XYZ file of C-alpha atoms in Angstrom:
127
model
C 12.726 19.370 75.641
C 14.216 18.979 78.762
C 12.561 17.729 81.918
C 12.877 21.107 83.666
C 11.273 22.852 80.627
C 7.529 21.931 81.598
C 6.462 25.231 82.585
C 6.918 26.231 78.840
C 4.813 23.091 77.437
C 0.928 23.988 76.592
C -1.716 23.240 78.744
C -2.401 19.258 78.763
C 1.130 18.493 77.618
C 3.211 18.430 81.022
C 4.369 15.465 82.231
C 2.478 15.366 85.742
C -0.866 14.513 85.004
C -2.285 14.784 88.494
C -4.838 17.057 89.507
C -2.497 19.866 90.180
C -2.273 23.317 88.803
C 0.066 24.504 86.113
C 3.504 25.188 87.983
C 3.972 28.235 85.164
C 0.549 30.129 85.526
C -1.698 28.417 88.033
C -4.111 27.088 85.553
C -6.386 24.041 86.277
C -5.151 21.189 84.600
C -6.441 20.142 81.578
C -9.451 17.569 81.641
C -8.858 14.122 80.727
C -9.950 13.654 76.838
C -13.909 12.552 76.675
C -13.983 9.175 74.824
C -16.714 8.999 71.958
C -19.250 6.673 72.070
C -18.801 4.453 69.374
C -21.836 3.437 66.671
C -23.985 0.947 67.806
C -22.986 1.310 71.576
C -25.867 1.160 73.919
C -26.447 4.311 75.899
C -28.242 3.633 79.006
C -29.806 6.530 80.931
C -31.811 6.585 83.883
C -34.978 7.687 82.022
C -34.426 4.695 79.085
C -33.365 2.151 81.100
C -36.334 -0.148 80.742
C -36.148 0.669 76.965
C -32.738 -0.070 76.996
C -33.183 -3.297 78.875
C -35.965 -4.414 76.843
C -34.118 -3.578 73.411
C -31.128 -5.928 74.469
C -33.694 -8.905 75.615
C -35.441 -8.380 72.378
C -32.451 -8.372 70.146
C -31.363 -11.829 71.937
C -34.706 -13.050 71.744
C -35.014 -12.166 68.027
C -31.743 -13.878 67.254
C -32.798 -16.969 68.666
C -36.142 -16.782 67.028
C -34.444 -16.332 63.631
C -32.022 -19.269 64.441
C -34.730 -21.398 65.521
C -36.453 -20.400 61.824
C -33.870 -21.248 60.293
C -33.215 -24.839 61.732
C -37.229 -25.464 61.520
C -36.781 -24.349 57.352
C -33.834 -26.932 57.181
C -35.632 -30.020 59.113
C -38.879 -28.995 56.464
C -36.356 -29.521 53.641
C -34.971 -32.736 54.225
C -38.311 -34.137 55.633
C -37.402 -34.663 59.242
C -40.426 -33.947 60.543
C -44.091 -35.114 60.713
C -46.782 -33.024 59.158
C -48.194 -32.210 62.881
C -44.893 -31.302 63.713
C -44.542 -28.742 60.708
C -47.893 -27.123 61.861
C -46.670 -26.834 65.112
C -43.359 -25.155 64.720
C -44.852 -23.108 61.789
C -47.648 -21.736 64.315
C -45.338 -21.445 67.095
C -43.149 -19.197 65.159
C -45.683 -17.175 63.722
C -47.228 -16.458 67.125
C -43.635 -15.536 68.725
C -43.236 -13.158 65.924
C -46.478 -11.463 66.555
C -45.420 -11.093 70.213
C -42.328 -9.947 69.227
C -43.968 -7.270 66.860
C -46.397 -6.127 69.942
C -43.463 -5.922 72.413
C -41.490 -3.825 69.840
C -44.468 -1.533 69.282
C -44.977 -1.416 73.085
C -41.266 0.043 73.631
C -41.425 2.002 70.449
C -38.743 -0.436 68.641
C -38.274 -1.069 65.054
C -36.944 -4.129 63.801
C -33.565 -2.225 62.601
C -33.545 -0.950 66.245
C -32.664 -4.727 67.498
C -29.719 -5.129 64.855
C -26.683 -4.485 66.712
C -23.722 -3.454 65.031
C -20.711 -5.877 65.584
C -18.151 -3.357 63.923
C -16.289 -5.353 61.648
C -18.419 -8.512 61.714
C -20.940 -6.550 60.169
C -24.716 -6.494 61.859
C -25.674 -9.228 64.381
C -29.048 -10.059 62.660
C -29.124 -11.201 58.787
C -32.106 -9.310 58.304
Protein backbone atom coordinates (compact mmCIF):
# COMPACT_ATOMS: atom_id res chain seq x y z
CA UNK A 1 0.00 0.00 0.00
CA UNK A 2 1.35 3.45 -0.87
CA UNK A 3 1.80 6.06 1.89
CA UNK A 4 -0.88 8.32 0.31
CA UNK A 5 -3.45 5.50 0.55
CA UNK A 6 -4.02 6.08 4.32
CA UNK A 7 -7.57 7.22 3.62
CA UNK A 8 -8.43 3.72 2.29
CA UNK A 9 -7.17 1.76 5.31
CA UNK A 10 -9.64 0.46 7.89
CA UNK A 11 -9.85 2.47 11.14
CA UNK A 12 -7.09 1.64 13.57
CA UNK A 13 -4.61 0.75 10.80
CA UNK A 14 -3.61 4.26 9.76
CA UNK A 15 0.04 5.12 10.19
CA UNK A 16 -0.78 8.13 12.37
CA UNK A 17 -1.62 6.85 15.84
CA UNK A 18 -2.11 10.30 17.40
CA UNK A 19 -5.44 11.46 18.69
CA UNK A 20 -6.45 12.91 15.30
CA UNK A 21 -9.70 11.92 13.58
CA UNK A 22 -9.70 9.78 10.44
CA UNK A 23 -8.76 11.87 7.39
CA UNK A 24 -11.25 10.02 5.15
CA UNK A 25 -14.44 10.20 7.23
CA UNK A 26 -13.70 12.23 10.36
CA UNK A 27 -14.27 9.26 12.72
CA UNK A 28 -12.39 9.35 16.00
CA UNK A 29 -9.24 7.23 16.23
CA UNK A 30 -9.55 3.62 17.29
CA UNK A 31 -8.84 3.12 20.98
CA UNK A 32 -5.56 1.54 21.93
CA UNK A 33 -5.88 -2.21 22.54
CA UNK A 34 -6.59 -3.08 26.15
CA UNK A 35 -4.10 -5.51 27.64
CA UNK A 36 -5.74 -8.46 29.33
CA UNK A 37 -4.83 -9.18 32.93
CA UNK A 38 -2.55 -12.22 33.17
CA UNK A 39 -3.72 -15.16 35.24
CA UNK A 40 -2.60 -14.82 38.84
CA UNK A 41 -1.77 -11.13 38.49
CA UNK A 42 -2.79 -9.12 41.55
CA UNK A 43 -5.65 -6.75 40.78
CA UNK A 44 -5.75 -3.77 43.13
CA UNK A 45 -8.97 -1.80 43.46
CA UNK A 46 -9.67 1.02 45.95
CA UNK A 47 -12.39 -1.03 47.67
CA UNK A 48 -10.14 -4.05 48.25
CA UNK A 49 -6.72 -2.48 48.75
CA UNK A 50 -6.47 -3.56 52.42
CA UNK A 51 -7.40 -7.17 51.57
CA UNK A 52 -5.06 -7.22 48.57
CA UNK A 53 -2.17 -5.84 50.64
CA UNK A 54 -2.85 -8.40 53.36
CA UNK A 55 -2.91 -11.14 50.71
CA UNK A 56 0.54 -10.11 49.51
CA UNK A 57 1.95 -9.84 53.06
CA UNK A 58 0.46 -13.20 54.09
CA UNK A 59 1.87 -14.82 50.94
CA UNK A 60 5.38 -13.67 51.87
CA UNK A 61 4.93 -14.73 55.50
CA UNK A 62 3.60 -18.14 54.42
CA UNK A 63 6.59 -18.65 52.13
CA UNK A 64 8.97 -17.81 54.99
CA UNK A 65 7.01 -20.04 57.41
CA UNK A 66 7.29 -23.00 55.05
CA UNK A 67 11.01 -22.39 54.55
CA UNK A 68 11.56 -22.23 58.33
CA UNK A 69 9.54 -25.41 58.78
CA UNK A 70 11.64 -27.28 56.22
CA UNK A 71 14.84 -26.00 57.80
CA UNK A 72 13.64 -27.11 61.25
CA UNK A 73 12.73 -30.57 59.93
CA UNK A 74 16.16 -30.90 58.35
CA UNK A 75 17.80 -29.94 61.64
CA UNK A 76 15.57 -32.40 63.54
CA UNK A 77 16.56 -35.19 61.14
CA UNK A 78 20.30 -34.65 61.53
CA UNK A 79 20.03 -34.31 65.32
CA UNK A 80 21.37 -30.76 65.34
CA UNK A 81 18.96 -29.56 68.06
CA UNK A 82 18.46 -30.27 71.74
CA UNK A 83 15.06 -31.53 72.93
CA UNK A 84 14.31 -28.09 74.36
CA UNK A 85 15.12 -26.40 71.04
CA UNK A 86 12.98 -28.90 69.13
CA UNK A 87 10.07 -28.23 71.46
CA UNK A 88 10.39 -24.43 71.19
CA UNK A 89 10.69 -24.50 67.40
CA UNK A 90 7.74 -26.89 67.09
CA UNK A 91 5.55 -24.73 69.35
CA UNK A 92 6.57 -21.53 67.55
CA UNK A 93 5.78 -23.00 64.13
CA UNK A 94 2.38 -24.27 65.36
CA UNK A 95 1.52 -20.85 66.82
CA UNK A 96 2.58 -19.12 63.61
CA UNK A 97 0.43 -21.49 61.54
CA UNK A 98 -2.56 -20.83 63.84
CA UNK A 99 -2.08 -17.06 63.58
CA UNK A 100 -1.84 -17.31 59.80
CA UNK A 101 -5.14 -19.22 59.75
CA UNK A 102 -6.77 -16.51 61.88
CA UNK A 103 -5.55 -13.74 59.56
CA UNK A 104 -6.64 -15.64 56.43
CA UNK A 105 -10.09 -16.08 57.97
CA UNK A 106 -10.28 -12.40 58.97
CA UNK A 107 -9.57 -11.32 55.38
CA UNK A 108 -11.62 -14.11 53.81
CA UNK A 109 -8.60 -15.81 52.21
CA UNK A 110 -8.00 -19.50 51.75
CA UNK A 111 -4.58 -21.17 51.67
CA UNK A 112 -4.89 -21.43 47.87
CA UNK A 113 -5.29 -17.61 47.64
CA UNK A 114 -1.73 -17.21 48.92
CA UNK A 115 -0.19 -19.40 46.24
CA UNK A 116 0.80 -17.00 43.45
CA UNK A 117 1.16 -18.50 39.97
CA UNK A 118 4.63 -17.73 38.63
CA UNK A 119 3.76 -18.72 35.06
CA UNK A 120 6.27 -21.13 33.56
CA UNK A 121 7.93 -21.60 36.97
CA UNK A 122 4.71 -22.92 38.49
CA UNK A 123 3.13 -21.99 41.82
CA UNK A 124 5.12 -20.09 44.45
CA UNK A 125 4.24 -22.40 47.33
CA UNK A 126 4.80 -26.16 47.11
CA UNK A 127 1.65 -27.06 49.06
